[in-house]
Short mmCIF file of C-alpha atoms in Angstrom, two decimals:
data_model
loop_
_atom_site.label_atom_id
_atom_site.label_comp_id
_atom_site.label_asym_id
_atom_site.label_seq_id
_atom_site.Cartn_x
_atom_site.Cartn_y
_atom_site.Cartn_z
CA UNK A 1 -2.23 -5.65 20.26
CA UNK A 2 0.76 -3.84 18.90
CA UNK A 3 -0.29 -3.86 15.28
CA UNK A 4 -3.23 -3.30 12.82
CA UNK A 5 -5.81 -5.96 13.17
CA UNK A 6 -8.46 -6.86 10.47
CA UNK A 7 -11.43 -9.15 10.58
CA UNK A 8 -12.43 -11.39 9.26
CA UNK A 9 -9.32 -12.97 7.79
CA UNK A 10 -11.35 -14.51 4.83
CA UNK A 11 -14.93 -14.06 3.96
CA UNK A 12 -16.81 -16.33 1.23
CA UNK A 13 -20.17 -14.47 0.42
CA UNK A 14 -22.78 -14.94 -2.53
CA UNK A 15 -23.41 -12.66 -5.19
CA UNK A 16 -25.82 -9.80 -3.99
CA UNK A 17 -25.12 -10.35 -0.12
CA UNK A 18 -23.73 -7.41 2.14
CA UNK A 19 -20.52 -7.52 3.86
CA UNK A 20 -18.76 -5.53 6.72
CA UNK A 21 -14.97 -5.74 7.22
CA UNK A 22 -13.37 -4.33 10.19
CA UNK A 23 -9.90 -2.60 10.83
CA UNK A 24 -8.42 -1.96 14.26
CA UNK A 25 -5.64 0.68 13.91
CA UNK A 26 -2.58 1.00 16.15
CA UNK A 27 -3.57 2.76 19.13
CA UNK A 28 -2.59 6.57 18.81
CA UNK A 29 -2.60 6.68 15.05
CA UNK A 30 -4.87 9.38 13.74
CA UNK A 31 -5.02 8.38 10.06
CA UNK A 32 -6.68 5.27 8.58
CA UNK A 33 -6.71 3.86 4.93
CA UNK A 34 -8.48 1.20 3.28
CA UNK A 35 -6.88 -0.26 0.05
CA UNK A 36 -8.01 -3.28 -2.20
CA UNK A 37 -5.60 -5.54 -4.04
CA UNK A 38 -6.50 -7.75 -6.62
CA UNK A 39 -4.35 -11.03 -7.31
CA UNK A 40 -0.79 -9.86 -8.34
CA UNK A 41 -1.80 -6.09 -8.37
CA UNK A 42 -0.79 -2.73 -6.83
CA UNK A 43 -2.95 -1.20 -4.05
CA UNK A 44 -5.97 0.64 -4.91
CA UNK A 45 -6.74 3.38 -2.54
CA UNK A 46 -10.51 3.50 -1.25
CA UNK A 47 -10.85 5.88 1.53
CA UNK A 48 -8.99 7.87 3.95
CA UNK A 49 -9.65 9.06 7.50
CA UNK A 50 -7.80 11.56 9.41
CA UNK A 51 -8.60 12.44 13.05
CA UNK A 52 -12.16 14.10 13.06
CA UNK A 53 -12.25 15.49 9.77
CA UNK A 54 -14.41 14.36 6.66
CA UNK A 55 -13.26 11.20 5.19
CA UNK A 56 -11.74 11.56 1.78
CA UNK A 57 -13.85 8.84 -0.17
CA UNK A 58 -12.33 9.69 -3.54
CA UNK A 59 -11.09 6.04 -4.14
CA UNK A 60 -14.69 4.22 -3.53
CA UNK A 61 -15.61 2.46 -6.86
CA UNK A 62 -19.15 2.70 -6.50
CA UNK A 63 -21.86 3.87 -4.15
CA UNK A 64 -22.27 0.21 -2.97
CA UNK A 65 -19.05 0.87 -0.82
CA UNK A 66 -18.89 2.78 2.33
CA UNK A 67 -17.08 3.19 5.36
CA UNK A 68 -17.11 4.70 8.70
CA UNK A 69 -14.63 5.15 11.82
CA UNK A 70 -16.09 5.27 14.98
CA UNK A 71 -14.70 7.28 18.01
CA UNK A 72 -11.53 7.86 15.71
CA UNK A 73 -10.43 4.14 16.17
CA UNK A 74 -12.00 1.28 14.63
CA UNK A 75 -13.20 1.44 11.18
CA UNK A 76 -15.59 -0.81 9.17
CA UNK A 77 -15.80 -1.08 5.36
CA UNK A 78 -19.28 -1.88 4.01
CA UNK A 79 -19.68 -3.58 0.73
CA UNK A 80 -23.49 -3.82 -0.32
CA UNK A 81 -25.08 -6.04 -2.81
CA UNK A 82 -21.61 -7.77 -3.62
CA UNK A 83 -20.51 -8.43 -7.14
CA UNK A 84 -17.84 -10.87 -8.25
CA UNK A 85 -15.51 -7.99 -9.25
CA UNK A 86 -15.51 -7.19 -5.56
CA UNK A 87 -13.32 -10.26 -4.92
CA UNK A 88 -9.94 -9.02 -3.67
CA UNK A 89 -7.90 -8.54 -0.47
CA UNK A 90 -8.87 -5.51 1.53
CA UNK A 91 -6.03 -3.95 3.46
CA UNK A 92 -6.37 -1.36 6.29
CA UNK A 93 -3.38 0.74 6.93
CA UNK A 94 -2.99 3.26 9.83
CA UNK A 95 -0.26 5.95 10.23
CA UNK A 96 0.67 8.32 12.86
CA UNK A 97 0.58 12.31 12.62
CA UNK A 98 1.92 13.85 9.44
CA UNK A 99 3.97 10.78 8.64
CA UNK A 100 1.32 9.41 6.18
CA UNK A 101 4.05 8.15 4.02
CA UNK A 102 4.78 5.40 6.51
CA UNK A 103 1.81 3.27 6.73
CA UNK A 104 1.53 0.32 8.96
CA UNK A 105 -0.87 -2.39 7.14
CA UNK A 106 -3.11 -5.26 8.76
CA UNK A 107 -3.09 -8.65 7.28
CA UNK A 108 -5.94 -8.04 5.22
CA UNK A 109 -9.37 -9.53 4.42
CA UNK A 110 -9.59 -11.70 1.46
CA UNK A 111 -13.23 -11.39 0.01
CA UNK A 112 -14.42 -14.05 -2.26
CA UNK A 113 -17.98 -13.36 -3.90
CA UNK A 114 -19.40 -16.38 -5.41
CA UNK B 1 -3.31 12.31 -13.39
CA UNK B 2 -1.28 10.57 -11.15
CA UNK B 3 1.04 7.38 -11.96
CA UNK B 4 4.15 5.42 -11.10
CA UNK B 5 6.09 3.25 -13.44
CA UNK B 6 7.95 0.09 -12.11
CA UNK B 7 9.34 -2.90 -13.88
CA UNK B 8 6.74 -5.88 -13.54
CA UNK B 9 9.51 -8.29 -12.71
CA UNK B 10 13.42 -8.49 -11.99
CA UNK B 11 15.72 -11.49 -11.52
CA UNK B 12 18.95 -11.50 -9.64
CA UNK B 13 21.18 -13.86 -8.02
CA UNK B 14 21.70 -14.38 -4.51
CA UNK B 15 24.43 -12.47 -3.10
CA UNK B 16 24.28 -9.86 -5.91
CA UNK B 17 23.03 -6.31 -6.18
CA UNK B 18 19.72 -5.23 -7.49
CA UNK B 19 18.32 -1.89 -8.62
CA UNK B 20 14.39 -1.45 -8.75
CA UNK B 21 13.37 1.87 -10.52
CA UNK B 22 10.57 3.91 -10.11
CA UNK B 23 9.35 6.85 -12.09
CA UNK B 24 6.61 9.07 -11.03
CA UNK B 25 3.91 11.70 -12.34
CA UNK B 26 2.07 13.14 -9.57
CA UNK B 27 1.01 16.82 -8.64
CA UNK B 28 2.10 18.03 -5.19
CA UNK B 29 4.85 15.63 -5.03
CA UNK B 30 6.24 15.26 -1.39
CA UNK B 31 8.23 12.43 -1.47
CA UNK B 32 8.78 8.74 -2.27
CA UNK B 33 8.00 5.26 -0.18
CA UNK B 34 8.99 2.07 -0.60
CA UNK B 35 7.09 -1.02 0.78
CA UNK B 36 8.18 -4.74 0.79
CA UNK B 37 5.05 -7.43 0.19
CA UNK B 38 5.80 -11.14 0.57
CA UNK B 39 3.50 -13.63 -1.02
CA UNK B 40 0.46 -13.56 1.14
CA UNK B 41 1.71 -10.98 3.60
CA UNK B 42 0.80 -7.35 4.35
CA UNK B 43 3.08 -4.51 2.54
CA UNK B 44 5.72 -3.38 4.96
CA UNK B 45 7.41 0.19 5.02
CA UNK B 46 10.99 0.00 3.93
CA UNK B 47 12.11 3.76 3.55
CA UNK B 48 11.02 7.22 2.55
CA UNK B 49 12.91 9.71 0.58
CA UNK B 50 11.77 13.56 0.71
CA UNK B 51 15.17 14.98 -0.56
CA UNK B 52 17.30 14.05 -3.27
CA UNK B 53 20.08 11.73 -2.51
CA UNK B 54 20.60 8.24 -1.24
CA UNK B 55 19.24 6.78 2.06
CA UNK B 56 20.94 3.82 3.40
CA UNK B 57 19.30 1.54 5.77
CA UNK B 58 21.27 -1.93 6.26
CA UNK B 59 21.25 -3.79 3.01
CA UNK B 60 18.66 -1.50 1.46
CA UNK B 61 19.18 1.99 0.18
CA UNK B 62 16.77 4.35 -1.58
CA UNK B 63 17.40 7.19 -4.07
CA UNK B 64 15.46 10.13 -5.25
CA UNK B 65 16.04 12.73 -7.79
CA UNK B 66 13.09 15.13 -7.89
CA UNK B 67 14.18 16.78 -11.05
CA UNK B 68 13.88 13.61 -12.92
CA UNK B 69 10.76 12.24 -11.13
CA UNK B 70 12.61 9.22 -10.65
CA UNK B 71 13.65 7.04 -7.68
CA UNK B 72 15.20 3.81 -6.96
CA UNK B 73 15.55 0.81 -4.18
CA UNK B 74 18.84 -0.93 -4.04
CA UNK B 75 19.12 -4.11 -2.50
CA UNK B 76 22.78 -5.52 -1.82
CA UNK B 77 24.02 -8.78 -0.64
CA UNK B 78 20.61 -10.40 -1.91
CA UNK B 79 19.25 -13.29 0.32
CA UNK B 80 16.59 -15.62 -0.58
CA UNK B 81 14.07 -13.96 1.82
CA UNK B 82 14.23 -11.01 -0.26
CA UNK B 83 12.11 -12.56 -2.65
CA UNK B 84 9.09 -10.31 -2.62
CA UNK B 85 7.09 -7.65 -4.31
CA UNK B 86 8.52 -4.05 -4.05
CA UNK B 87 6.22 -1.28 -4.48
CA UNK B 88 7.06 2.47 -4.73
CA UNK B 89 4.91 5.32 -3.55
CA UNK B 90 4.29 8.48 -4.05
CA UNK B 91 2.87 11.05 -1.20
CA UNK B 92 1.45 14.41 -2.17
CA UNK B 93 -0.28 17.17 -0.53
CA UNK B 94 -3.52 15.22 -0.18
CA UNK B 95 -2.08 13.15 2.89
CA UNK B 96 -2.33 9.99 0.71
CA UNK B 97 0.23 7.89 -1.29
CA UNK B 98 -0.46 6.63 -4.71
CA UNK B 99 1.12 3.09 -5.12
CA UNK B 100 2.89 1.73 -8.23
CA UNK B 101 1.86 -1.67 -9.61
CA UNK B 102 4.89 -3.27 -7.85
CA UNK B 103 7.88 -5.27 -8.87
CA UNK B 104 8.21 -8.94 -8.44
CA UNK B 105 11.78 -9.77 -7.35
CA UNK B 106 12.91 -13.27 -8.11
CA UNK B 107 16.30 -14.50 -6.43
CA UNK B 108 18.11 -17.36 -7.91
CA UNK B 109 20.32 -19.50 -5.71
#
């Protein structure tokens, strides 16, 4: 596809379960970002991948959150032992080269922890 | 720390002009971006200013003053479809952008 894709679009899980969220960036985009957005709020930076460099994990809220990017393309965000406060929309974005100010977002995964 | 301030809500009339302001405090500032997000949708990139002055793209214009740590998005000839949230975002030397909390634009017919 031409755009950033994310799956699943919606995920309902029970408190304490682990979840995996997937992001497929635009082909050729070297940078990949994960954000979290709570209802009516701004975008909270979580993690950033650039090429083969070590990821910038400075935004991850706790050690229950982790992410990996395989082959410089697809990324998976994993949340272990989910809590109700993890409920939010998780957005993935990618950008090309040094134009990190121009990010292309996927449709997001709406996570609901019951 | 790094922060951006923008009004939480703005209301304007269809056909009119509206300006959404953004002030920022960020180290290693490179430039200011603007994004639009409709309810239930993903943010979409609108514009980027690295230099002082006005950038025009159709009905939308964006302005930056680095000396004042201030920018704004100007929307002209407002249409109902422009009802959305607008985010300013500051880019810095860390290859990341920090988003403001967003301004919800309400347009009245």
